[in-house]
Short mmCIF file of C-alpha atoms and ligand atoms in Angstrom, two decimals:
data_model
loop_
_atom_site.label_atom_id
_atom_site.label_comp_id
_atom_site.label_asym_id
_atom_site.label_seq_id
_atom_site.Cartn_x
_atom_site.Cartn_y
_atom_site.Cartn_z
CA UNK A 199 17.69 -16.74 34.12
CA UNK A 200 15.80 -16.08 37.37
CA UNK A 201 15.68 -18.98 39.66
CA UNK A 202 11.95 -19.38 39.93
CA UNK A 203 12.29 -20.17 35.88
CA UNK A 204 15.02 -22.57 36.68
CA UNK A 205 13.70 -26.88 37.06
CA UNK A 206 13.18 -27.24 40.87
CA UNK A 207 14.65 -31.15 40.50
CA UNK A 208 11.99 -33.59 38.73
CA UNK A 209 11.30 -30.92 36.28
CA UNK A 210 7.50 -31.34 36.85
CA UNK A 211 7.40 -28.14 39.01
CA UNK A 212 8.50 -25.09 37.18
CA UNK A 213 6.27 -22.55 38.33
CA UNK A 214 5.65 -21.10 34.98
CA UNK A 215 5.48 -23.27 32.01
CA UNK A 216 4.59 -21.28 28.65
CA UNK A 217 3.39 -24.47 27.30
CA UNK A 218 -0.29 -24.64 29.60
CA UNK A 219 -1.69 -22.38 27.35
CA UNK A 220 -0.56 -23.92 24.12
CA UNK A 221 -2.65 -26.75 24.85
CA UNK A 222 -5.47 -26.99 22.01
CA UNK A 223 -6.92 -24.23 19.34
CA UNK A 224 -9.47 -23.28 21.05
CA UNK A 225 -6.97 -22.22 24.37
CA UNK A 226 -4.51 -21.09 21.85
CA UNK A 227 -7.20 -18.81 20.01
CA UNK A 228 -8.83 -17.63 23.30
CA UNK A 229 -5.09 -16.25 24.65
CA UNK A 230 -3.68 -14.66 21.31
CA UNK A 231 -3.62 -10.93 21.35
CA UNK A 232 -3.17 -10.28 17.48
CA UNK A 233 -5.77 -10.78 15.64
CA UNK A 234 -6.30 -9.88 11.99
CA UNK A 235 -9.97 -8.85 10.92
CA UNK A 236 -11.34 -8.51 7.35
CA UNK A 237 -11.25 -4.25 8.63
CA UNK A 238 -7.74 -4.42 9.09
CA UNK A 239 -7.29 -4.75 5.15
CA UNK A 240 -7.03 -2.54 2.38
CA UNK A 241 -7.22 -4.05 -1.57
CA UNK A 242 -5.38 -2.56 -4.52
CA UNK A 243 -6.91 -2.68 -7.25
CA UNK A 244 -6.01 -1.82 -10.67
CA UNK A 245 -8.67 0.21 -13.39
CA UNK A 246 -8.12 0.81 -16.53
CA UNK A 247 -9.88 1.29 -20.35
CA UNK A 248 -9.60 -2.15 -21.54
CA UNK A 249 -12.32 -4.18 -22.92
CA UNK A 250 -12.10 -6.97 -20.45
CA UNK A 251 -10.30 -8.15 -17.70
CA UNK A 252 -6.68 -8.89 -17.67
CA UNK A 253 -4.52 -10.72 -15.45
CA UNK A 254 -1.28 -9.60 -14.40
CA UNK A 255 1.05 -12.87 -14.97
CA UNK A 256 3.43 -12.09 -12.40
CA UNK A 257 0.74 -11.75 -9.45
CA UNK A 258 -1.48 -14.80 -9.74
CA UNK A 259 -5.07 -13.89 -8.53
CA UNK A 260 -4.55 -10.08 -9.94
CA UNK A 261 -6.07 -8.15 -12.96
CA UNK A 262 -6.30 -5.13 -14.43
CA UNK A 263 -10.31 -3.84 -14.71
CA UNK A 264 -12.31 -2.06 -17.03
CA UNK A 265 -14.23 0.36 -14.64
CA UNK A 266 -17.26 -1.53 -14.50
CA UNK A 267 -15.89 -4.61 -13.75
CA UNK A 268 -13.95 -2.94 -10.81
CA UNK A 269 -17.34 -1.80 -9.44
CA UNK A 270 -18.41 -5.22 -9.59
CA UNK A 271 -15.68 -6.46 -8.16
CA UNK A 272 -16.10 -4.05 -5.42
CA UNK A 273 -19.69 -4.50 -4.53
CA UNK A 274 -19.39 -8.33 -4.14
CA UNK A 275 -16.29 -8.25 -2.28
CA UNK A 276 -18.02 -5.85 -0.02
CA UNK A 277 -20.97 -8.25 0.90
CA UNK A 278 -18.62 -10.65 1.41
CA UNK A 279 -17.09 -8.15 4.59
CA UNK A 280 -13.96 -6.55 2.48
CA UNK A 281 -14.38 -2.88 2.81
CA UNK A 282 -11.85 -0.84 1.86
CA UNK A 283 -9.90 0.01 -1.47
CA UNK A 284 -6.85 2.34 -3.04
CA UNK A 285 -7.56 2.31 -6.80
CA UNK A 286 -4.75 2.49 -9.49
CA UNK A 287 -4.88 3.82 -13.21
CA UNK A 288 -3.41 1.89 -15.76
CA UNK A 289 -2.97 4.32 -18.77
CA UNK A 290 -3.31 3.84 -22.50
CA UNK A 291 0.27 5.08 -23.86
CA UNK A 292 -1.41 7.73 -25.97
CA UNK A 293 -3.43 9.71 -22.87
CA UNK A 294 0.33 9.63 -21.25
CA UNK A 295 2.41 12.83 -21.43
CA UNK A 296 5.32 14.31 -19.62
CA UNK A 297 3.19 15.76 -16.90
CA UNK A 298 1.03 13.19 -16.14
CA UNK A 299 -1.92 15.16 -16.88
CA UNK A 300 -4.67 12.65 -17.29
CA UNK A 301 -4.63 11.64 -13.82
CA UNK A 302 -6.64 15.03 -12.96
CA UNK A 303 -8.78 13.96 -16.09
CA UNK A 304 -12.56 13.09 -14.42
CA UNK A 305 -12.62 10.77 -17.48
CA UNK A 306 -9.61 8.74 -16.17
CA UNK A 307 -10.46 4.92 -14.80
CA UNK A 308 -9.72 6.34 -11.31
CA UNK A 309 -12.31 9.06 -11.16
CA UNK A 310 -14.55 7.76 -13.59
CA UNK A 311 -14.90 3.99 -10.58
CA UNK A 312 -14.89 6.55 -7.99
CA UNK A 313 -17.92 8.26 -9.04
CA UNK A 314 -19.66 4.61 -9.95
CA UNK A 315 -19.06 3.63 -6.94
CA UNK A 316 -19.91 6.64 -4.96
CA UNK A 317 -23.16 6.81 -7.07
CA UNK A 318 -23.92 2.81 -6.37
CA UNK A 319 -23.83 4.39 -2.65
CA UNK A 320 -21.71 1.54 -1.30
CA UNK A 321 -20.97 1.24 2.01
CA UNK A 322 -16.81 1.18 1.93
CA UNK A 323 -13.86 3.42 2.45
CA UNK A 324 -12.56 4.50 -1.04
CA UNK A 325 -8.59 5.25 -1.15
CA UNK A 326 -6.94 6.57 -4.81
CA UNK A 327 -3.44 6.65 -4.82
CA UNK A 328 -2.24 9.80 -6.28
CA UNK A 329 1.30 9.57 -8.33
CA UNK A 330 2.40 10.36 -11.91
CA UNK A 331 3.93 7.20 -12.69
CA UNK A 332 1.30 5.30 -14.58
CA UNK A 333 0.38 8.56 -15.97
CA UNK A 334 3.82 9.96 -17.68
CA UNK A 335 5.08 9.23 -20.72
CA UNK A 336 8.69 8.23 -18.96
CA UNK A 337 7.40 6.48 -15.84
CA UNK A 338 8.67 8.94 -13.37
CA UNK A 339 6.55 10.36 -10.35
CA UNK A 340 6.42 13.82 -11.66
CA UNK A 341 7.56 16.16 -14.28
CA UNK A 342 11.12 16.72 -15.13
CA UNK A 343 13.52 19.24 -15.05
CA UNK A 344 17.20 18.55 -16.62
CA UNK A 345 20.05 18.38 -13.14
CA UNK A 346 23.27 18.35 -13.24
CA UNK A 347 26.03 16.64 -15.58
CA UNK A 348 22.53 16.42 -18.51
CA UNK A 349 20.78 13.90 -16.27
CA UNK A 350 17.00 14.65 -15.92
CA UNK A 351 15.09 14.65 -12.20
CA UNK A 352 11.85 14.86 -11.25
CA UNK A 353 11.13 18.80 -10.44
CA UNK A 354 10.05 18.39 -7.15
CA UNK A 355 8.12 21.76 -6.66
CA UNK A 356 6.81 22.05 -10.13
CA UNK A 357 5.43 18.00 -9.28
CA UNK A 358 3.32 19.58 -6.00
CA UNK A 359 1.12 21.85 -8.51
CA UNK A 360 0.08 18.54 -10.60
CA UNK A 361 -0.36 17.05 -7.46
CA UNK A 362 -2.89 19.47 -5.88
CA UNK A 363 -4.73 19.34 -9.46
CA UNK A 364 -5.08 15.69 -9.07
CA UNK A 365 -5.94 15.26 -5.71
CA UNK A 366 -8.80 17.91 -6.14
CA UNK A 367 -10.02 15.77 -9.00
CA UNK A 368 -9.92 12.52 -7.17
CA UNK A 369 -11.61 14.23 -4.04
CA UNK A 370 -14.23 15.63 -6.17
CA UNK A 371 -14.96 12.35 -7.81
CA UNK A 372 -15.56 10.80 -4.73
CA UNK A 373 -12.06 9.72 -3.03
CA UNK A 374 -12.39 9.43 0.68
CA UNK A 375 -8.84 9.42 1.23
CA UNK A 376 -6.66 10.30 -1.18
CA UNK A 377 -3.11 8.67 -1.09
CA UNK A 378 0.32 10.75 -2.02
CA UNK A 379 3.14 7.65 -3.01
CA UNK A 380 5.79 9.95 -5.14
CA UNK A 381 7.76 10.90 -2.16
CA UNK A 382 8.20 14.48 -3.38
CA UNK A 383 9.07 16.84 -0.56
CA UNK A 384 6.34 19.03 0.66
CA UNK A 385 2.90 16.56 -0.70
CA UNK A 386 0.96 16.39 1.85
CA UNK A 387 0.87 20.34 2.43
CA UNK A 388 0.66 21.01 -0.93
CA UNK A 389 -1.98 18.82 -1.60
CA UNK A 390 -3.99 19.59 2.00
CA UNK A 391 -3.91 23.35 0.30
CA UNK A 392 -5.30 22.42 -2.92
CA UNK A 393 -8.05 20.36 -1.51
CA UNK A 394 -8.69 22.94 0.92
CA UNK A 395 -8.99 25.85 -1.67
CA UNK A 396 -11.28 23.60 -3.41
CA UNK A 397 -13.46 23.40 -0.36
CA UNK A 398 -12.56 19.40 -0.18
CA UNK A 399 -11.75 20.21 3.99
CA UNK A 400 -13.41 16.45 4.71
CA UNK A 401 -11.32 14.61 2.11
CA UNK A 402 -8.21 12.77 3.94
CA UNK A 403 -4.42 11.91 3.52
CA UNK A 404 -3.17 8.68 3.79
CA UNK A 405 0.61 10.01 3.13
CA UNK A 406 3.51 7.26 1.91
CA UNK A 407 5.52 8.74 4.50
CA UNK A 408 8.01 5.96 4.84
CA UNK A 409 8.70 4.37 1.11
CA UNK A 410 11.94 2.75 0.24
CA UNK A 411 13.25 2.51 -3.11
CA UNK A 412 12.66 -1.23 -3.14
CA UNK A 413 13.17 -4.27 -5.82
CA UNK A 414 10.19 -5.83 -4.21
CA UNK A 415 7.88 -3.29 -6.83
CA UNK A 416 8.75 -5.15 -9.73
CA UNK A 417 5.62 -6.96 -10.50
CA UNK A 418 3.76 -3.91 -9.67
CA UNK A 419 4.93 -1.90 -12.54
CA UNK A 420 3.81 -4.78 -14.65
CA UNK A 421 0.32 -4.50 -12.95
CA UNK A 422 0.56 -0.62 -13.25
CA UNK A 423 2.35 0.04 -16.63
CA UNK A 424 4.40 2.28 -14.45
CA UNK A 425 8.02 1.14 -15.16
CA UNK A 426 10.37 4.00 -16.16
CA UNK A 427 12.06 4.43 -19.53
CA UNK A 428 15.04 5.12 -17.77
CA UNK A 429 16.86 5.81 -14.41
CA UNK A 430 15.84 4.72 -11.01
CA UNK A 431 13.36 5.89 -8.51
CA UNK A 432 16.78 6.51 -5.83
CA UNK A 433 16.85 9.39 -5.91
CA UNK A 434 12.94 10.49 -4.54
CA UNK A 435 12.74 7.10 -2.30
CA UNK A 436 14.14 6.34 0.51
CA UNK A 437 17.53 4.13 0.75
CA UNK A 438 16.87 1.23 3.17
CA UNK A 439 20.46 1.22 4.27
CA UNK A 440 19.39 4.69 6.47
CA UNK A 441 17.37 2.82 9.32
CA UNK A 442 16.54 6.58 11.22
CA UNK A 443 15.47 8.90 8.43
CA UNK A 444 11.48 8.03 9.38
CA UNK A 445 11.81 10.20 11.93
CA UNK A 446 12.31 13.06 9.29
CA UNK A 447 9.91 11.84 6.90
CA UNK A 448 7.34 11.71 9.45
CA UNK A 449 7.51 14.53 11.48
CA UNK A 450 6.95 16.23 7.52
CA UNK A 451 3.97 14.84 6.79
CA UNK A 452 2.52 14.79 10.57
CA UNK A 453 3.44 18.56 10.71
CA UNK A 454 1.99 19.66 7.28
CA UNK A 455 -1.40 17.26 8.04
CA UNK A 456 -1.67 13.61 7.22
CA UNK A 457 -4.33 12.02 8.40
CA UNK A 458 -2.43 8.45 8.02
CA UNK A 459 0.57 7.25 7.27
CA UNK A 460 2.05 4.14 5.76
CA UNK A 461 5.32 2.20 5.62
CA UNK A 462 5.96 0.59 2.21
CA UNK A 463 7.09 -2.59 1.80
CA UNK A 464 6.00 -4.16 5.02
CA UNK A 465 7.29 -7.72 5.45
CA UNK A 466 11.27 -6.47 5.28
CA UNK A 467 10.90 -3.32 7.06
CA UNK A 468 9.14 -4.87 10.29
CA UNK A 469 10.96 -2.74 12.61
CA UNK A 470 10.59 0.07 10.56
CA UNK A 471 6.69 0.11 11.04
CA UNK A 472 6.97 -0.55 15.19
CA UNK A 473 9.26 2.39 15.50
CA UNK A 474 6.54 5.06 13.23
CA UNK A 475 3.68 3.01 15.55
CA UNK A 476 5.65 3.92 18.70
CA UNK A 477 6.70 7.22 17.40
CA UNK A 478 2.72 9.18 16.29
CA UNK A 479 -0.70 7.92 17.05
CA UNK A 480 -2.55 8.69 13.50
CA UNK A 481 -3.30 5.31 12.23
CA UNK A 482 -0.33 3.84 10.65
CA UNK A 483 -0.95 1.95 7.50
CA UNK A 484 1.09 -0.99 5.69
CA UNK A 485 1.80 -1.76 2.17
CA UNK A 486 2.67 -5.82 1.65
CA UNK A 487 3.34 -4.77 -2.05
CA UNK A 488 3.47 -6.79 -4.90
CA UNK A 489 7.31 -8.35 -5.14
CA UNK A 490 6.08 -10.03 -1.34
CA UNK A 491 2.88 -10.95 -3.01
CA UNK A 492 4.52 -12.61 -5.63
CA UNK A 493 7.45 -14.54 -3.68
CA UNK A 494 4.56 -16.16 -1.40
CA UNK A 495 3.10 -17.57 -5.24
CA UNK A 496 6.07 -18.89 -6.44
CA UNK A 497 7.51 -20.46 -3.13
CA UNK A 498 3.84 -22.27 -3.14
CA UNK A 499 3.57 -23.10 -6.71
CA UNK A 500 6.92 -24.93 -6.23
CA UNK A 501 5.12 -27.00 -2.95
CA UNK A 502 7.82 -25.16 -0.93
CA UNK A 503 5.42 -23.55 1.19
CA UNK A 504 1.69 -23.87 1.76
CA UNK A 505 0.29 -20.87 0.39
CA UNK A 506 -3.08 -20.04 2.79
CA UNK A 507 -0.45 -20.59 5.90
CA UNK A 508 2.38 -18.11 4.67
CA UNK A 509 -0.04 -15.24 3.59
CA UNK A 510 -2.06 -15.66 7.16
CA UNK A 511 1.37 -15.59 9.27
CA UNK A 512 3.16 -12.65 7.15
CA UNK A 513 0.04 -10.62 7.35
CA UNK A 514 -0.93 -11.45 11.00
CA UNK A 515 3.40 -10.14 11.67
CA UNK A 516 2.57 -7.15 9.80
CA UNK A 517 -0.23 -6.26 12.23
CA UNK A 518 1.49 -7.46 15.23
CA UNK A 519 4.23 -5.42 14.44
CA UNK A 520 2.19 -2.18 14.69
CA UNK A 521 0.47 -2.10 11.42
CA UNK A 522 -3.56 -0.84 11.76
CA UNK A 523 -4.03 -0.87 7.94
CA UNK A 524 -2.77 -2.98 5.66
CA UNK A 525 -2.93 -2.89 2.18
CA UNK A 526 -2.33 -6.61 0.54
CA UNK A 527 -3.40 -8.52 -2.66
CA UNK A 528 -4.32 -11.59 -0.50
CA UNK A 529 -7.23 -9.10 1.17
CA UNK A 530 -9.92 -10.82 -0.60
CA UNK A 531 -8.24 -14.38 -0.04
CA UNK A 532 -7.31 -13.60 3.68
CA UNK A 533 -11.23 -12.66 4.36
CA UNK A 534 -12.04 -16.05 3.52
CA UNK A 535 -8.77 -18.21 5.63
CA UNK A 536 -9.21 -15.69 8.39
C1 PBG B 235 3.74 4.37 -7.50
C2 PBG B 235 3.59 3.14 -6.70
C3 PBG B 235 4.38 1.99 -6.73
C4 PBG B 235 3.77 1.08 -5.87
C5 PBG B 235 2.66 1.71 -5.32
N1 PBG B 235 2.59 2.99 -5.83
C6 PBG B 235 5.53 1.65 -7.56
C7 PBG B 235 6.78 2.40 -7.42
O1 PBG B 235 6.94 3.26 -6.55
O2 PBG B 235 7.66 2.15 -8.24
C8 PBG B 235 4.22 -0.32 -5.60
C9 PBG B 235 3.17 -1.23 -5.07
C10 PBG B 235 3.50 -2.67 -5.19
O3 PBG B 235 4.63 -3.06 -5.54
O4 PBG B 235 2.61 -3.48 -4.91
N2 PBG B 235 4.53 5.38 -7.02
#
């Protein structure tokens, strides 16, 4: 320790004392340097064909929408200063196939809130997250082709084609920013071309660049009707034991045009999302997904933690950690604590 931190006898005279400027809120608020806004947030939400509203048990607070609820839901929370959201399909088993086709359907949820809400001209940034797996029939992220030893994969190249079809019908509906989370190799240029050839040049990426193969998705595929009928997602995600392939998976997606990235989970992989902040300067975007959602409930529904505090501090070290986006189920909770 340098000697001018060291106590000069009676203690009373350390020249610096971190403590001066932890006396009272209103010092403590006027010094901190981190500060989360309602602009800094991005709500999933969930569409789908079902009469009414239905809440997804294992992530209190979240439901899945018929379309014009969601647009509801949308223009309130937008008065109320929330303005920005990635919408998910959930998909009746019997307009799911092996290629995931409906998601390029303009009649899907998706599209079909898209264009309500692009025709309700609402001020906010619309995301649509663009994947297969609440679409096909076995829950993968794209189509399959049979591997080695009879085991089937997910085709990677023949997955790009249904990609670019998709994205073009999510742009066209009225996407600002369309978001690529199968991990297949070669996305974001694949779907940049289709868009482009469709004449969809303003229409952005917000690329999953950095996703792990996580446990922390589980309630998600509840809330999606995503889960796969068999095999794991290993083998397109990333494994979180390999703390530098980012750096690969981001120069990719830089060098073939994302507008954004993201980093998905968030709370676990802190050092994961300084190092892509440090390492590009397109916005970086997080994803507190649904397994870090749910852990905050049931820790509070226990009284083991209070749950306003928790969600504030883990969202607020998201953002301090480099974040500039996050996407979180609290967001419409957090605009109101914050
Ligand atoms: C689909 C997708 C998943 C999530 C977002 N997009 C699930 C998965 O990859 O299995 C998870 C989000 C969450 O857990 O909140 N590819």
């Amino acid at each position: 320790m340098p000697s001018s931190h060291r106590s000069q006898g009676s203690g009373s005279s350390r020249p610096i004392r971190p403590r001066r400027l932890r006396r009272g809120q209103t010092l403590r608020d006027m010094v901190a340097d981190v500060r989360l806004t309602p602009d800094d947030l991005i709500l999933p939400l969930f569409v789908g064909q079902m009469d009414q509203a239905r809440s997804v048990s294992s992530m209190p607070g979240v439901s899945q929408w018929p379309v014009t609820d969601a647009v509801r839901t949308i223009r309130d929370l937008s008065s109320a200063g929330l303005r920005q959201f990635i919408l998910f399909g959930v998909t009746p088993w019997e307009k799911k196939d092996a290629a995931g086709s409906y998601a390029a359907d303009p009649d899907a949820p998706v599209n079909r809130t898209l264009a309500a809400v692009r025709d309700a001209g609402l001020d906010v940034v619309m995301y649509a997250d663009l994947c297969f797996c609440e679409y096909t029939d076995h829950g993968h992220c794209g189509v399959l082709i049979e591997g080695d030893h009879d085991q089937w994969v997910v085709d990677n190249d023949a997955t790009l084609e249904y990609l670019g079809r998709a994205a073009v019908a999510q742009a066209r509906a009225g996407a600002d920013i369309v978001a690529p989370s199968g991990m297949m190799d070669g996305m974001v240029g694949a779907i940049r071309a289709a868009l482009d050839a469709d004449g969809r040049i303003e229409t952005g990426i917000l690329s999953y660049s950095v996703k792990f193969a996580s446990d922390f998705y589980g309630p998600f595929r509840e809330a999606g009707e995503g889960g796969m009928s068999f095999g794991s997602r290993r083998g397109y995600q990333m494994d979180y034991r390999r703390g530098r392939e980012w750096q690969i998976e981001l120069e990719i997606d830089l060098a073939e045009g994302a507008d954004m990235v993201m980093v998905k989970p968030a709370a676990s992989y802190l050092d994961v999302i300084a190092k892509v902040r440090e390492a590009c300067s397109v916005p970086v975007a997080a994803y507190h997904v649904s397994g870090e959602y749910a852990m905050l409930h049931a820790a509070a529904e226990r009284g083991w933690l209070d749950l306003r505090a928790a969600a504030v501090e883990t969202t607020t070290a998201i953002k301090r950690a480099g974040a500039d986006l996050i996407l979180s189920y609290f967001a419409p909770r957090l605009i109101e604590w914050l």
